[in-house]
Amino acid sequence: MAVEMTTRNRLPREGAGEQLSREQIAATALALVDREGLEALSMRRLAQEMGTGTMTLYGYVRDKDDLLDAVIDAAAAESPAWGEGDGPWRDRLTSLMRELRRGLERHPALIQLRLRRPIMTPGALRGTEAGLQVLVAAGLDPVEASRAFRTLFLYTFGFAAFVTEGGREEHRAQVRAAFAVLPPEDYPLLTSSVEELADVLGGDEQFEFGLARVLDGIEARLPAA
Amino acid sequence: MAVEMTTRNRLPREGAGEQLSREQIAATALALVDREGLEALSMRRLAQEMGTGTMTLYGYVRDKDDLLDAVIDAAAAESPAWGEGDGPWRDRLTSLMRELRRGLERHPALIQLRLRRPIMTPGALRGTEAGLQVLVAAGLDPVEASRAFRTLFLYTFGFAAFVTEGGREEHRAQVRAAFAVLPPEDYPLLTSSVEELADVLGGDEQFEFGLARVLDGIEARLPAA
DNA sequence: ACCTGAACACCGTTCAAGT
DNA sequence: ACCTGAACACCGTTCAAGT
């Protein structure tokens, strides 16, 4: 009985088999961040969420920076098997970039973190290796292939990073408000097609358009087939 | 004498003519952020820096969010006269994007803020208007022009956002360390040319390569000249 | 050994009081 | 009217004590 109580007190609230671990802490933190945003993640709040004392977390995580690294790794581990299958180089890179976009948009709050802490784990680099192989098979040398892949990556990352917050309608309202104060004589194009432009900035269509342009630019560098 | 003391106490430490103002607060905050990074900027620290009480700042700024907006505006106001001159469409867009990159890299700590708070002030939109005009003059309709401009913008922004922290050599060391643990049989390309690849990710050469690819992709959409 | 409360040095912001 | 100290509800992390 005494043993049972001690045991129950030592474990997180969820019950029997659960052990506190770095992975479990990261998973809980990731869920919290998805639910309430990055600014909701604090050591104190997370500990409370897990039913432990704040300082207990420091047994599994060096400091908050280390926690954030663990969260990013946890999110990266969800990615699908990147770059499977074969087919024309262009189709393969298109789906690789769509998968990258989806992976980034699954946890929008993490995008700003990934900018400062690029993930270079083997898992995350599988996509890079796959992309390089496709480009080399298409005829580029390794250095140019990695420059080309980097271009695709930066476009996709930039796209995902700019989309994360606020709904579509809120965004349109912002654009409309900003354009309304522009003097038409100095801004003839922006003021002449406000409604069309407000729609252009995000969305699948913009993503696919830009991706296709970058691929066209890469295609022009391939040796003639 | 009594008056003089009151006056001296009310003014910031620098002396006679200086009035506290939103602009001055933003400028001081920007300097602080440039010097010590975004996380060094707190209301308390900034007030101390300016020689006033913390709460005095709230007379000029609604809250910290509003302060950050003011800082972003201050940084944006430094931008040069965008898109001046004429010449071939490609040259004009190239220098527009180089200027955008320089503007972003002048205050690296602000890039993450700009992702969440896109600047849509008239000043910031001058570059967009100029870019659209160039593309429309080259033969695109306004919607496709803005999609194309957005593509250039996202690539450039993505490039700048990924560069901000850590020196070049530190970055190379990170890449080397990450690649060293990859099993060569699964990562033949990444492991075969580590040194070359470590250099590829950033730098002027990568920026210019990617920019040229995007422009090539846009060029392919122009009506035959 | 493992866990954790108290304490320290910070935050942003409200509120009431100071001049 | 303009400014601001004290207070409140938060932070991350150190340290010493609890089991």
Coordinates of C-alpha atoms (C1' of nucleotides) in Angstrom, one line a residue:
Chain A
M1 CA 0.0 0.0 0.0
A2 CA 2.8 2.4 0.9
V3 CA 4.6 1.3 -2.2
E4 CA 1.6 1.7 -4.3
M5 CA 1.2 5.3 -3.2
T6 CA 4.8 6.1 -3.8
T7 CA 4.6 4.7 -7.2
R8 CA 1.5 6.5 -8.1
N9 CA 3.0 9.8 -7.0
R10 CA 6.1 9.2 -9.0
L11 CA 4.3 8.6 -12.3
P12 CA 2.5 11.1 -14.5
R13 CA -1.2 11.3 -13.9
E14 CA -2.2 9.0 -16.8
G15 CA -1.5 5.8 -14.9
A16 CA 0.5 2.6 -14.8
G17 CA 3.0 1.9 -17.6
E18 CA 3.9 5.5 -18.4
Q19 CA 7.4 6.6 -17.7
L20 CA 8.6 10.2 -18.1
S21 CA 10.9 10.4 -21.1
R22 CA 12.4 12.9 -23.4
E23 CA 10.2 11.6 -26.2
Q24 CA 7.1 11.8 -24.2
I25 CA 7.9 15.3 -23.0
A26 CA 8.6 16.4 -26.6
A27 CA 5.3 14.9 -27.8
T28 CA 3.3 16.7 -25.1
A29 CA 5.1 19.9 -25.8
L30 CA 4.4 19.5 -29.5
A31 CA 0.7 19.0 -28.9
L32 CA 0.6 22.1 -26.6
V33 CA 2.3 24.2 -29.3
D34 CA -0.1 22.9 -32.0
R35 CA -3.1 23.7 -29.7
E36 CA -2.1 27.1 -28.3
G37 CA 1.0 28.4 -30.2
L38 CA 4.6 28.6 -29.4
E39 CA 4.3 31.3 -26.8
A40 CA 2.1 29.0 -24.7
L41 CA 5.0 26.6 -24.3
S42 CA 6.8 27.3 -21.0
M43 CA 8.6 24.8 -18.7
R44 CA 6.1 25.5 -15.9
R45 CA 3.1 25.1 -18.1
L46 CA 4.4 21.9 -19.7
A47 CA 5.2 20.4 -16.3
Q48 CA 1.8 21.2 -15.1
E49 CA 0.3 19.7 -18.2
M50 CA 2.2 16.5 -17.5
G51 CA 1.4 16.4 -13.8
T52 CA 5.0 16.8 -12.5
G53 CA 7.0 19.5 -10.9
T54 CA 8.7 22.0 -13.1
M55 CA 12.2 21.0 -12.2
T56 CA 11.5 17.3 -13.0
L57 CA 11.6 18.2 -16.7
Y58 CA 15.3 19.2 -16.3
G59 CA 16.1 15.6 -15.7
Y60 CA 15.3 14.8 -19.3
V61 CA 16.0 18.1 -21.1
R62 CA 19.1 20.3 -20.6
D63 CA 17.2 23.6 -20.8
K64 CA 14.4 25.2 -22.8
D65 CA 16.5 25.4 -26.0
D66 CA 17.1 21.6 -25.7
L67 CA 13.4 21.1 -25.3
L68 CA 12.7 23.1 -28.5
D69 CA 15.2 20.9 -30.3
A70 CA 13.4 17.8 -29.1
V71 CA 10.0 19.3 -30.2
I72 CA 11.4 20.0 -33.7
D73 CA 12.8 16.4 -33.9
A74 CA 9.4 15.0 -32.9
A75 CA 7.7 17.0 -35.6
A76 CA 10.3 16.0 -38.2
A77 CA 9.9 12.3 -37.3
E78 CA 6.3 12.5 -38.6
S79 CA 7.4 13.0 -42.2
P80 CA 6.5 10.4 -44.7
A81 CA 9.0 8.3 -46.5
W82 CA 10.3 11.0 -48.7
G83 CA 11.1 10.7 -52.3
E84 CA 9.9 7.2 -52.9
G85 CA 9.0 5.9 -56.3
D86 CA 10.3 6.8 -59.7
G87 CA 9.0 8.7 -62.6
P88 CA 10.0 11.9 -64.5
W89 CA 12.4 14.1 -62.5
R90 CA 9.9 16.9 -62.6
D91 CA 7.1 14.9 -61.0
R92 CA 9.3 13.6 -58.3
L93 CA 10.5 17.0 -57.3
T94 CA 7.0 18.4 -57.4
S95 CA 5.8 15.8 -55.0
L96 CA 8.9 16.1 -52.8
M97 CA 8.1 19.9 -52.4
R98 CA 4.4 19.3 -51.8
E99 CA 5.4 16.9 -49.0
L100 CA 7.8 19.5 -47.6
R101 CA 5.1 22.1 -47.7
R102 CA 2.6 19.8 -46.0
G103 CA 5.1 18.8 -43.3
L104 CA 5.8 22.4 -42.5
E105 CA 2.2 23.4 -42.5
R106 CA 1.2 20.6 -40.1
H107 CA 2.9 22.5 -37.3
P108 CA 2.8 26.2 -38.3
A109 CA 4.1 27.4 -35.0
L110 CA 7.4 25.6 -35.5
I111 CA 8.3 27.2 -38.8
Q112 CA 10.0 30.2 -37.1
L113 CA 12.0 27.8 -35.0
R114 CA 13.2 25.8 -38.0
L115 CA 14.6 29.0 -39.5
R116 CA 17.1 29.3 -36.6
R117 CA 17.7 25.6 -36.1
P118 CA 17.8 23.8 -39.4
I119 CA 17.2 20.1 -39.0
M120 CA 20.0 18.1 -40.2
T121 CA 19.1 14.7 -38.8
P122 CA 19.4 11.7 -41.1
G123 CA 15.7 11.5 -41.3
A124 CA 15.3 15.1 -42.5
L125 CA 18.2 14.7 -44.9
R126 CA 16.6 11.7 -46.7
G127 CA 14.5 14.2 -48.7
T128 CA 17.6 16.2 -49.6
E129 CA 19.4 13.1 -50.8
A130 CA 16.4 12.0 -52.8
G131 CA 16.1 15.4 -54.4
L132 CA 19.8 15.5 -55.3
Q133 CA 19.6 12.0 -56.8
V134 CA 16.7 13.0 -59.0
L135 CA 18.6 16.1 -60.2
V136 CA 21.8 14.2 -60.8
A137 CA 20.0 11.5 -62.7
A138 CA 18.5 14.3 -64.8
G139 CA 21.9 15.4 -65.7
L140 CA 23.2 18.0 -63.3
D141 CA 26.5 17.7 -61.5
P142 CA 26.3 17.4 -57.7
V143 CA 27.1 21.0 -56.9
E144 CA 24.6 22.5 -59.4
A145 CA 22.1 19.9 -58.3
S146 CA 22.4 21.0 -54.7
R147 CA 22.1 24.7 -55.7
A148 CA 19.0 23.8 -57.6
F149 CA 17.5 21.8 -54.7
R150 CA 18.3 24.6 -52.4
T151 CA 16.4 27.0 -54.6
L152 CA 13.3 24.8 -54.5
F153 CA 13.7 24.3 -50.8
L154 CA 13.9 28.0 -50.1
Y155 CA 10.9 28.9 -52.2
T156 CA 8.8 26.2 -50.5
F157 CA 10.0 27.2 -47.1
G158 CA 9.4 30.9 -47.8
F159 CA 5.9 30.1 -49.0
A160 CA 5.1 28.0 -45.9
A161 CA 6.6 30.6 -43.5
F162 CA 4.4 33.4 -44.8
V163 CA 1.1 31.5 -44.6
T164 CA 1.0 30.4 -41.0
E165 CA -1.1 32.9 -39.2
G166 CA -4.6 34.3 -39.6
G167 CA -7.3 33.0 -41.8
R168 CA -7.8 33.6 -45.4
E169 CA -10.5 36.1 -45.0
E170 CA -8.6 38.1 -42.4
H171 CA -5.7 38.3 -44.7
R172 CA -7.8 39.6 -47.6
A173 CA -9.2 42.3 -45.3
Q174 CA -5.7 43.4 -44.4
V175 CA -4.7 43.6 -48.0
R176 CA -7.8 45.6 -48.9
A177 CA -7.2 48.0 -46.0
A178 CA -3.6 48.5 -46.9
F179 CA -4.3 49.1 -50.6
A180 CA -7.2 51.5 -49.9
V181 CA -4.8 54.2 -48.6
L182 CA -2.5 54.0 -51.7
P183 CA -2.7 57.0 -54.0
P184 CA -3.7 55.5 -57.4
E185 CA -1.4 57.8 -59.4
D186 CA 1.6 56.3 -57.6
Y187 CA 0.3 52.8 -57.4
P188 CA -1.7 52.2 -60.6
L189 CA -1.3 48.4 -60.6
L190 CA -1.8 47.7 -57.0
T191 CA -4.9 49.9 -56.8
S192 CA -6.5 48.7 -60.0
S193 CA -7.0 45.1 -59.2
V194 CA -7.2 44.9 -55.4
E195 CA -9.6 41.9 -55.3
E196 CA -7.6 39.8 -57.6
L197 CA -4.3 40.5 -55.9
A198 CA -5.7 39.9 -52.4
D199 CA -6.3 36.4 -53.5
V200 CA -3.0 35.8 -55.2
L201 CA -0.7 35.9 -52.3
G202 CA -1.3 32.5 -50.8
G203 CA -3.1 29.3 -51.6
D204 CA -2.4 26.2 -53.6
E205 CA -2.5 28.1 -56.9
Q206 CA 0.3 30.4 -55.9
F207 CA 2.4 27.6 -54.5
E208 CA 2.0 25.5 -57.7
F209 CA 2.7 28.5 -60.0
G210 CA 5.9 29.4 -58.2
L211 CA 7.0 25.8 -58.0
A212 CA 6.5 25.3 -61.7
R213 CA 8.5 28.5 -62.5
V214 CA 11.4 27.3 -60.4
L215 CA 11.3 23.9 -62.1
D216 CA 11.1 25.6 -65.5
G217 CA 14.2 27.5 -64.6
I218 CA 16.0 24.3 -63.5
E219 CA 14.9 22.5 -66.6
A220 CA 16.6 25.1 -68.8
R221 CA 19.9 24.0 -67.2
L222 CA 19.5 20.3 -68.0
P223 CA 21.5 18.9 -70.9
A224 CA 19.3 18.4 -73.9
A225 CA 17.5 15.0 -73.6
Chain B
M1 CA 16.0 76.6 -10.1
A2 CA 13.2 74.4 -9.0
V3 CA 11.8 74.6 -12.6
E4 CA 15.1 73.6 -14.0
M5 CA 15.3 70.5 -11.9
T6 CA 11.8 69.4 -12.9
T7 CA 12.6 69.9 -16.5
R8 CA 15.8 68.0 -16.3
N9 CA 14.0 65.1 -14.7
R10 CA 11.3 65.0 -17.3
L11 CA 13.6 64.8 -20.3
P12 CA 15.7 61.8 -21.4
R13 CA 19.2 61.8 -20.3
E14 CA 20.7 63.2 -23.5
G15 CA 19.7 66.8 -22.7
A16 CA 17.8 69.8 -24.0
G17 CA 15.9 69.5 -27.3
E18 CA 15.0 65.8 -27.1
Q19 CA 11.4 64.9 -26.7
L20 CA 10.3 61.3 -26.2
S21 CA 8.4 60.2 -29.3
R22 CA 7.2 57.0 -30.9
E23 CA 9.8 57.4 -33.6
Q24 CA 12.6 57.9 -31.1
I25 CA 11.5 54.9 -29.1
A26 CA 11.4 52.8 -32.2
A27 CA 14.8 53.9 -33.3
T28 CA 16.3 53.1 -29.9
A29 CA 14.6 49.7 -29.9
L30 CA 15.9 49.0 -33.4
A31 CA 19.5 49.8 -32.3
L32 CA 19.1 47.6 -29.3
V33 CA 17.8 44.7 -31.4
D34 CA 20.7 45.1 -33.9
R35 CA 23.2 45.1 -31.1
E36 CA 21.9 42.3 -28.9
G37 CA 19.2 40.5 -30.7
L38 CA 15.4 40.4 -30.5
E39 CA 15.3 38.6 -27.1
A40 CA 17.2 41.6 -25.5
L41 CA 14.3 43.9 -26.3
S42 CA 12.0 44.3 -23.3
M43 CA 9.9 47.2 -22.2
R44 CA 11.9 47.5 -19.0
R45 CA 15.3 47.3 -20.7
L46 CA 14.3 49.8 -23.4
A47 CA 13.0 52.3 -20.8
Q48 CA 16.2 52.0 -18.8
E49 CA 18.2 52.5 -22.1
M50 CA 16.2 55.7 -22.6
G51 CA 16.5 56.9 -19.1
T52 CA 12.7 56.9 -18.3
G53 CA 10.4 54.8 -16.3
T54 CA 9.1 51.7 -17.9
M55 CA 5.5 52.8 -17.9
T56 CA 6.4 56.1 -19.6
L57 CA 6.8 54.1 -22.9
Y58 CA 3.1 53.2 -22.7
G59 CA 2.3 56.8 -23.4
Y60 CA 3.7 56.4 -26.9
V61 CA 3.1 52.8 -27.7
R62 CA 0.0 50.7 -27.0
D63 CA 1.8 47.6 -25.9
K64 CA 4.8 45.5 -26.9
D65 CA 3.2 44.3 -30.1
D66 CA 2.7 47.9 -31.1
L67 CA 6.3 48.6 -30.3
L68 CA 7.4 45.8 -32.5
D69 CA 5.3 47.2 -35.3
A70 CA 7.0 50.5 -34.8
V71 CA 10.4 48.9 -35.0
I72 CA 9.6 47.1 -38.2
D73 CA 8.4 50.4 -39.7
A74 CA 11.5 52.1 -38.7
A75 CA 13.6 49.4 -40.3
A76 CA 11.5 49.5 -43.5
A77 CA 11.9 53.3 -43.7
E78 CA 15.6 52.8 -44.3
S79 CA 15.0 51.1 -47.6
P80 CA 16.3 52.9 -50.7
A81 CA 14.1 54.3 -53.5
W82 CA 13.1 50.9 -54.8
G83 CA 12.9 50.1 -58.5
E84 CA 14.2 53.3 -59.9
G85 CA 15.6 53.6 -63.4
D86 CA 14.8 51.6 -66.4
G87 CA 16.5 48.9 -68.4
P88 CA 15.7 45.3 -69.4
W89 CA 13.0 43.7 -67.2
R90 CA 15.4 41.1 -66.0
D91 CA 18.0 43.6 -64.8
R92 CA 15.4 45.6 -63.0
L93 CA 14.0 42.7 -61.1
T94 CA 17.5 41.4 -60.3
S95 CA 18.4 44.7 -58.6
L96 CA 15.0 44.9 -56.9
M97 CA 15.6 41.5 -55.3
R98 CA 19.2 42.3 -54.4
E99 CA 17.9 45.4 -52.6
L100 CA 15.2 43.4 -50.8
R101 CA 17.9 40.9 -49.7
R102 CA 20.2 43.7 -48.4
G103 CA 17.3 45.4 -46.6
L104 CA 16.4 42.1 -44.9
E105 CA 20.0 41.3 -43.9
R106 CA 20.6 44.7 -42.5
H107 CA 18.4 43.8 -39.5
P108 CA 18.6 40.0 -39.3
A109 CA 16.8 39.8 -36.0
L110 CA 13.7 41.3 -37.5
I111 CA 13.2 38.7 -40.2
Q112 CA 11.2 36.4 -38.0
L113 CA 9.0 39.3 -37.1
R114 CA 8.3 40.2 -40.7
L115 CA 7.1 36.7 -41.3
R116 CA 4.2 37.2 -38.9
R117 CA 3.6 40.9 -39.6
P118 CA 4.0 41.5 -43.3
I119 CA 4.6 45.2 -43.9
M120 CA 2.1 46.7 -46.2
T121 CA 2.8 50.3 -45.7
P122 CA 2.9 52.5 -48.8
G123 CA 6.7 52.7 -48.5
A124 CA 7.1 48.9 -48.5
L125 CA 4.6 48.5 -51.3
R126 CA 6.6 50.8 -53.6
G127 CA 8.9 47.9 -54.4
T128 CA 5.9 45.6 -55.2
E129 CA 4.4 48.2 -57.5
A130 CA 7.7 48.7 -59.3
G131 CA 8.1 44.9 -59.7
L132 CA 4.6 44.5 -61.1
Q133 CA 5.1 47.3 -63.5
V134 CA 8.2 45.8 -64.9
L135 CA 6.5 42.4 -65.3
V136 CA 3.4 43.9 -66.9
A137 CA 5.5 46.0 -69.3
A138 CA 7.3 42.7 -70.2
G139 CA 4.0 41.3 -71.2
L140 CA 2.3 39.5 -68.3
D141 CA -1.2 40.2 -67.2
P142 CA -1.5 41.7 -63.7
V143 CA -2.5 38.5 -62.0
E144 CA 0.3 36.5 -63.5
A145 CA 2.7 39.3 -62.8
S146 CA 1.8 39.3 -59.2
R147 CA 2.2 35.6 -59.0
A148 CA 5.6 35.9 -60.6
F149 CA 6.6 38.7 -58.3
R150 CA 5.4 36.8 -55.3
T151 CA 7.6 33.8 -56.3
L152 CA 10.7 36.1 -56.5
F153 CA 9.8 37.6 -53.2
L154 CA 9.3 34.3 -51.4
Y155 CA 12.6 32.9 -52.7
T156 CA 14.5 36.0 -51.6
F157 CA 12.8 36.1 -48.3
G158 CA 13.4 32.4 -47.7
F159 CA 17.1 32.9 -48.6
A160 CA 17.5 35.8 -46.2
A161 CA 15.6 34.1 -43.4
F162 CA 17.9 31.0 -43.4
V163 CA 21.1 33.0 -43.3
T164 CA 20.7 35.2 -40.3
E165 CA 22.4 33.4 -37.5
G166 CA 25.9 31.9 -36.9
G167 CA 29.0 32.6 -39.0
R168 CA 29.9 30.9 -42.2
E169 CA 32.5 28.7 -40.6
E170 CA 30.2 27.6 -37.8
H171 CA 27.7 26.7 -40.4
R172 CA 30.2 24.6 -42.3
A173 CA 31.2 22.8 -39.1
Q174 CA 27.5 21.9 -38.5
V175 CA 27.0 20.5 -42.0
R176 CA 30.2 18.5 -41.7
A177 CA 29.1 17.0 -38.3
A178 CA 25.6 16.2 -39.6
F179 CA 26.9 14.5 -42.7
A180 CA 29.5 12.5 -40.9
V181 CA 26.9 10.3 -39.2
L182 CA 25.1 9.4 -42.5
P183 CA 25.6 5.9 -43.8
P184 CA 27.2 6.3 -47.2
E185 CA 25.1 3.5 -48.7
D186 CA 21.9 5.3 -48.0
Y187 CA 23.2 8.8 -48.7
P188 CA 25.7 8.4 -51.5
L189 CA 25.4 12.0 -52.8
L190 CA 25.4 13.9 -49.5
T191 CA 28.4 11.9 -48.2
S192 CA 30.5 12.0 -51.4
S193 CA 30.9 15.7 -51.6
V194 CA 30.6 17.1 -48.1
E195 CA 33.0 20.0 -48.5
E196 CA 31.4 21.3 -51.7
L197 CA 27.9 21.0 -50.3
A198 CA 28.8 22.7 -47.1
D199 CA 29.7 25.7 -49.1
V200 CA 26.7 25.7 -51.4
L201 CA 23.9 26.5 -48.9
G202 CA 24.4 30.2 -48.5
G203 CA 26.4 33.0 -49.9
D204 CA 26.1 35.3 -52.9
E205 CA 26.6 32.5 -55.4
Q206 CA 23.6 30.5 -54.2
F207 CA 21.4 33.6 -54.0
E208 CA 22.3 34.6 -57.6
F209 CA 21.9 31.1 -58.9
G210 CA 18.4 30.7 -57.5
L211 CA 17.4 34.1 -58.5
A212 CA 18.5 33.5 -62.1
R213 CA 16.6 30.2 -62.1
V214 CA 13.3 31.9 -61.0
L215 CA 13.8 34.6 -63.6
D216 CA 14.4 31.9 -66.3
G217 CA 11.2 30.3 -65.3
I218 CA 9.4 33.6 -65.5
E219 CA 11.0 34.4 -68.8
A220 CA 9.5 31.3 -70.3
R221 CA 6.0 32.7 -69.6
L222 CA 6.6 36.0 -71.5
P223 CA 5.1 36.4 -74.9
A224 CA 7.8 36.0 -77.6
A225 CA 9.6 39.3 -78.1
Chain C
dA1 C1' 18.8 8.2 -7.2
dC2 C1' 15.2 10.7 -8.4
dC3 C1' 12.3 14.5 -7.7
dT4 C1' 10.9 19.2 -6.4
dG5 C1' 9.7 23.7 -3.6
dA6 C1' 11.8 28.0 -2.7
dA7 C1' 14.2 31.6 -4.4
dC8 C1' 16.4 34.8 -7.8
dA9 C1' 16.4 37.6 -11.6
dC10 C1' 13.8 38.5 -15.0
dC11 C1' 9.1 39.5 -18.1
dG12 C1' 4.4 42.6 -19.7
dT13 C1' 0.9 45.2 -18.0
dT14 C1' -2.8 47.2 -14.6
dC15 C1' -3.7 50.5 -11.4
dA16 C1' -3.3 54.0 -8.3
dA17 C1' -0.7 57.6 -7.0
dG18 C1' 2.7 61.1 -7.7
dT19 C1' 4.1 65.9 -9.9
Chain D
dA1 C1' -1.6 66.3 -18.3
dC2 C1' 2.1 63.7 -18.0
dC3 C1' 4.8 60.4 -15.7
dT4 C1' 5.8 56.4 -12.8
dG5 C1' 6.5 53.1 -8.6
dA6 C1' 4.2 49.2 -6.7
dA7 C1' 1.9 45.1 -7.5
dC8 C1' 0.2 41.0 -10.1
dA9 C1' 0.8 37.1 -12.8
dC10 C1' 3.8 35.2 -15.3
dC11 C1' 8.9 33.5 -17.1
dG12 C1' 13.8 30.2 -17.0
dT13 C1' 16.9 28.3 -14.0
dT14 C1' 20.0 27.5 -9.6
dC15 C1' 20.3 25.5 -5.4
dA16 C1' 19.3 23.0 -1.5
dA17 C1' 16.4 20.1 0.5
dG18 C1' 13.1 16.4 0.4
dT19 C1' 11.9 11.2 -0.4

